Coordinates of C-alpha atoms in Angstrom, one line a residue:
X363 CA -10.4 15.8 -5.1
X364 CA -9.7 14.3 -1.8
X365 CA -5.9 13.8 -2.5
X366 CA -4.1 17.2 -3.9
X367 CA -0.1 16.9 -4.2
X368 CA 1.5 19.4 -5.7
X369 CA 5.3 19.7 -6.5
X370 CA 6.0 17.4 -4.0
X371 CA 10.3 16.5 -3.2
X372 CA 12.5 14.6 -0.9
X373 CA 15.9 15.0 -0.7
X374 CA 18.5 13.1 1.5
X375 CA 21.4 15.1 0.9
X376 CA 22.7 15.3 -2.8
X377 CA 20.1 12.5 -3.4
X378 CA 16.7 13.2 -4.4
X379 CA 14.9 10.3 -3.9
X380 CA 11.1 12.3 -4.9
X381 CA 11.5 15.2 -7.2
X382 CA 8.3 17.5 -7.8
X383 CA 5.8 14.8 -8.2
X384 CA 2.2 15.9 -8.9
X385 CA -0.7 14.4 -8.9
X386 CA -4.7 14.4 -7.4
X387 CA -6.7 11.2 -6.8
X388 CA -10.4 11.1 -6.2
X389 CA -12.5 9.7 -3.6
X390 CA -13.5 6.1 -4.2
X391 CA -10.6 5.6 -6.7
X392 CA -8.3 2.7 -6.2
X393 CA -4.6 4.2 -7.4
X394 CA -2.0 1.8 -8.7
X395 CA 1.6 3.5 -7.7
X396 CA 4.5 2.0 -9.9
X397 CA 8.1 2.2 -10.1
X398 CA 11.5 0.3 -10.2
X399 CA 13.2 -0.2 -6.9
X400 CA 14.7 3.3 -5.7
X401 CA 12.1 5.1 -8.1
X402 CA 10.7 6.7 -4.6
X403 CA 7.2 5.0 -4.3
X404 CA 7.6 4.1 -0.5
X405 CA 9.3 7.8 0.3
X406 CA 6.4 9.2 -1.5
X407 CA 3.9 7.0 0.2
X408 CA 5.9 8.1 3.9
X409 CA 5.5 11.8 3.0
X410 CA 1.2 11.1 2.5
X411 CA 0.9 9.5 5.4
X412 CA 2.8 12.0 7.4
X413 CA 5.7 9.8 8.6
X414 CA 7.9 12.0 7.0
X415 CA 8.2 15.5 6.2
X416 CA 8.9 16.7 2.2
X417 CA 11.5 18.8 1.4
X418 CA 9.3 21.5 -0.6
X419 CA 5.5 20.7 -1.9
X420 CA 2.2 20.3 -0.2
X421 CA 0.2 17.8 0.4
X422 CA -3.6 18.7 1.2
X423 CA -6.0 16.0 2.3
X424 CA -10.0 16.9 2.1
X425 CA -8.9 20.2 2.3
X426 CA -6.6 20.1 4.9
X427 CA -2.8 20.8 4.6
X428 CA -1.1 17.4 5.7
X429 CA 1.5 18.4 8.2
X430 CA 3.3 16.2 11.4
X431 CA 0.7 18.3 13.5
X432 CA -2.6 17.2 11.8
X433 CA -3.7 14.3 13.9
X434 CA -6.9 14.9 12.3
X435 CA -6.0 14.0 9.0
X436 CA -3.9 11.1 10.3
X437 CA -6.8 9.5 12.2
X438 CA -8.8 9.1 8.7
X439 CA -6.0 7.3 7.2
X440 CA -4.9 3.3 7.5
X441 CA -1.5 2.5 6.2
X442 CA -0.1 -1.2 5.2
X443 CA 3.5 -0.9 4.9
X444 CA 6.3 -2.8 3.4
X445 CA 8.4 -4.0 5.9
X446 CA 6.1 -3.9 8.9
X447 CA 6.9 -4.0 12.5
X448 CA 4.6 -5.5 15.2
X449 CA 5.3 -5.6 19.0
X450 CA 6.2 -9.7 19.0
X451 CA 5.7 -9.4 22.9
X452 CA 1.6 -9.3 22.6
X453 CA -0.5 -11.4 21.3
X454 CA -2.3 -11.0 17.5
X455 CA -5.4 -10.3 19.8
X456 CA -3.5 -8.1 22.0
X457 CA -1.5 -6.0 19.1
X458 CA -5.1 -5.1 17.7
X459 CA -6.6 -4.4 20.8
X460 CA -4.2 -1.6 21.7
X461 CA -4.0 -0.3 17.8
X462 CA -8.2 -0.1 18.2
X463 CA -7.2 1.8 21.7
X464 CA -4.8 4.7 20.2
X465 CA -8.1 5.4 17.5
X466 CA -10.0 5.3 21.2
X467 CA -13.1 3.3 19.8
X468 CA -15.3 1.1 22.0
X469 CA -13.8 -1.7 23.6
X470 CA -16.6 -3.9 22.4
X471 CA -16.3 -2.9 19.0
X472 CA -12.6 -3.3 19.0
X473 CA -12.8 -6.9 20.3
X474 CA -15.8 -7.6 17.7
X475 CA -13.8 -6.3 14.8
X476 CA -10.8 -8.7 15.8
X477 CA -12.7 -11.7 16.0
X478 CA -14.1 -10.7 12.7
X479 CA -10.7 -10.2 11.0
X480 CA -9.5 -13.5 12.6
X481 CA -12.3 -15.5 11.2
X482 CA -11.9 -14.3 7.8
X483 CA -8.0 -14.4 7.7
X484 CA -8.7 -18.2 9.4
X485 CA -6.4 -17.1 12.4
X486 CA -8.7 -17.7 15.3
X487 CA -6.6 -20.7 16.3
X488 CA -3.7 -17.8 16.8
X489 CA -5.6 -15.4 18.3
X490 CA -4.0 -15.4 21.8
X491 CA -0.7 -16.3 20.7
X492 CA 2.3 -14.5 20.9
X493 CA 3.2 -12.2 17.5
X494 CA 7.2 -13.8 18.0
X495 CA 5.3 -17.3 16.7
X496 CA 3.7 -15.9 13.4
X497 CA 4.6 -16.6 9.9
X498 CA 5.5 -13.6 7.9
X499 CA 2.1 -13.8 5.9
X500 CA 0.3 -14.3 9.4
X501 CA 1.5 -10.9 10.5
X502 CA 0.8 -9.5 6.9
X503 CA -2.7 -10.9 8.0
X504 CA -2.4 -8.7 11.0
X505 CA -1.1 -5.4 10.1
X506 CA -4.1 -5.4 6.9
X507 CA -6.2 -5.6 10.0
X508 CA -4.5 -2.9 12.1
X509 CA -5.1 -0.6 9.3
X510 CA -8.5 -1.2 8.8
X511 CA -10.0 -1.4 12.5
X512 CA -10.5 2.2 12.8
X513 CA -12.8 2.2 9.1
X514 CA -10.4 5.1 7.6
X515 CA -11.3 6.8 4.7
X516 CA -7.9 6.3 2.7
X517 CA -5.8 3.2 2.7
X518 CA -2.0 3.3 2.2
X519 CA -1.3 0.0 0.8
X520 CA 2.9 -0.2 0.3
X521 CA 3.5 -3.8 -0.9
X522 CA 0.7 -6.0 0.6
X523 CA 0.5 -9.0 -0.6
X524 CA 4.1 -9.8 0.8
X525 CA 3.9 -13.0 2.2
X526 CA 0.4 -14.1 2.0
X527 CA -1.0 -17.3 0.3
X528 CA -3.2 -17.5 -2.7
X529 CA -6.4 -17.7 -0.7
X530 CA -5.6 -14.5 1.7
X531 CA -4.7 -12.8 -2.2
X532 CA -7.9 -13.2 -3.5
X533 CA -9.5 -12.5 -0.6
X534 CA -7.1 -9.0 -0.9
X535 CA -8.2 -8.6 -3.9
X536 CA -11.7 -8.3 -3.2
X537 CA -11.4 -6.6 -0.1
X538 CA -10.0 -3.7 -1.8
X539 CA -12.8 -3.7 -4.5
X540 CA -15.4 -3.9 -2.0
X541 CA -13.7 -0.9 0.1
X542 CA -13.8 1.4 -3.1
X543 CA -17.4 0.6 -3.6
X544 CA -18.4 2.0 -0.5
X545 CA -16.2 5.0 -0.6
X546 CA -12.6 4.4 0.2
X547 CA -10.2 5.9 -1.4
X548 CA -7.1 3.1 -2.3
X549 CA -3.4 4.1 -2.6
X550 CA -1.6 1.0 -3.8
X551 CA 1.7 0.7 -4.6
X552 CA 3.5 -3.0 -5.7
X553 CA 5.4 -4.5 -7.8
X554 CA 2.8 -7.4 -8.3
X555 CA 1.6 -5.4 -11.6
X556 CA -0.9 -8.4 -12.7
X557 CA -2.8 -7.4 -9.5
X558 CA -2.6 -4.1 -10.0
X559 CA -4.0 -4.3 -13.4
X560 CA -6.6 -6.1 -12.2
X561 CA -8.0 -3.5 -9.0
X562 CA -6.9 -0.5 -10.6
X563 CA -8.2 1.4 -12.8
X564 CA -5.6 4.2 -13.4
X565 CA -1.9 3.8 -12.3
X566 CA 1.1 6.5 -12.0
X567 CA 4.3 5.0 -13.4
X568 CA 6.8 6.6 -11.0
X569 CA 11.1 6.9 -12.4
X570 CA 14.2 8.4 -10.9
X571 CA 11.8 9.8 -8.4
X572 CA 9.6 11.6 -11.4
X573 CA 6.2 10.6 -12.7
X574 CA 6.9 9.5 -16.2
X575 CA 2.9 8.2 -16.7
X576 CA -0.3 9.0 -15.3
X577 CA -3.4 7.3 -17.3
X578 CA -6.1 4.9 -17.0
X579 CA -4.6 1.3 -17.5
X580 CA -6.2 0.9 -20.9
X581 CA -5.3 3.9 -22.3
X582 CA -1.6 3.4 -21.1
X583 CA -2.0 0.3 -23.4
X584 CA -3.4 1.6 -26.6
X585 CA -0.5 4.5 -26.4
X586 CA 2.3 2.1 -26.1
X587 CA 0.7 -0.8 -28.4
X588 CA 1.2 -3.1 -25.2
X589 CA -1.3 -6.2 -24.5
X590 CA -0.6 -5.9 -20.9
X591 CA 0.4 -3.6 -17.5
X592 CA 3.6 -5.3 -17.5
X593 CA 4.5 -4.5 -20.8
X594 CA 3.7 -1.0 -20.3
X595 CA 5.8 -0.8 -17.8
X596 CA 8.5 -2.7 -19.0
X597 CA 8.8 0.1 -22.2
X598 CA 8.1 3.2 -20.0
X599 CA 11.0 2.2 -17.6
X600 CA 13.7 1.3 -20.2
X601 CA 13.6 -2.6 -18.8
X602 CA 12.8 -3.8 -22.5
X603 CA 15.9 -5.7 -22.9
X604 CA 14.7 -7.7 -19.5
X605 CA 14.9 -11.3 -21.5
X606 CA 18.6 -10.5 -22.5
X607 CA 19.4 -10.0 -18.6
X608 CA 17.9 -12.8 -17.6
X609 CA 19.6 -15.0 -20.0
X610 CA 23.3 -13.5 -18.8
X611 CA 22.0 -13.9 -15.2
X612 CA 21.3 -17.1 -16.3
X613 CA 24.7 -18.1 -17.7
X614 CA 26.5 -16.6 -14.7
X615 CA 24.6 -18.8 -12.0
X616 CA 25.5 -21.7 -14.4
X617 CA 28.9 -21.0 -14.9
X618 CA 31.6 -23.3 -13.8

């Protein structure tokens, strides 16, 4: 296993916002991580990528106990998060150029690698402008890449797609297929679940900070007699009466 978590909690006061959450995920494996808003997926996401501390539990990494102190075990990991900050001083050039800098790899590799994620993103044209000018999907665009430049081993994808345009989510979507083929290990968590179905194979359905469901996609199907991921989830997270809500939402907005 290259991922072990065991018991794993995070408590803000009287609120526990991740409560003795276990679970192991292999290498190459592309993990879908699921839950309603509040259900703790980007605390729990925080605490594996050694941003935060947990409250109790462990978290061990190829063998290595993840604590703020294991720079080692940080420097193998990329991390994509959900609300993103970039420095909007630099330039999208610039902001990759010193993230390639802190993993202290070649200069000529770093400034290869950028032109290479520019081409493909088709942001050459904004290369050497400043970050303050970009479109929320064009720094999306950039912090994919300023996960990536250093080649890590596991990818911490918190909400991804936010942002970006049809073309740059296919393109995603592929991307993270091809990483798993060669190796990397995938944590994705999103509430875009007809991706997720798509790129993962087995998902953890995550509730009131507990894991309530930890199965390949297909099996999650055949035990809840639902045709899709969204149904599953719907059932699992007591949302069935969804149609109901939006009709009374629905009513409200056209009130007069």
């Amino acid at each position: 296993m290259l991922i072990e978590v065991t018991s794993l909690t995070k408590r803000y006061g009287d609120i526990t916002a991740v409560d003795d959450v276990s679970f192991q995920v292999d290498r190459g494996e592309i993990l879908g991580y699921l839950g309603p808003n509040g259900a703790g997926k980007s605390t729990t996401v925080k605490m594996l990528t050694g941003i935060i501390s947990p409250t109790g539990g462990r978290i061990v990494i190829d063998g290595v106990e993840l604590s703020p102190t294991t720079l080692e075990v940080k420097q193998r990991i990329g991390y994509v998060p959900e609300t993103g900050g970039v420095y909007e001083s630099l330039t999208g050039f610039e902001f990759l150029q010193l993230i390639g800098r802190l993993y202290h790899m070649p200069e000529e590799l770093i400034e290869r690698k950028i032109r290479e994620f520019f081409r493909l993103f088709n942001l050459e044209q904004f290369a050497h402008e400043r970050l303050s000018s970009y479109s929320k999907g064009m720094r999306q665009k950039v912090l994919i890449s300023s996960a990536l430049i250093h080649n890590p081993e596991i990818i911490f994808f918190d909400e991804p797609l936010s942002g970006l345009d049809a073309n740059s989510m296919l393109i995603f979507k592929e991307l993270i297929r091809n990483l798993a083929e060669q190796g990397r290990t995938i944590f994705y968590s999103s509430h875009v679940l007809d991706v997720v179905e798509r790129v993962c194979r087995r998902v953890i359905i995550l509730d009131h900070g507990r894991i309530i469901a930890d199965a390949p996609v297909e099996q999650l199907k055949e035990m809840t007699s639902e045709v899709s991921l969204e149904g599953v989830f719907r059932q699992l997270t007591d949302t069935s009466d969804i149609g109901e809500i939006a009709r009374l939402f629905s009513e409200a907005v056209s009130a007069r």
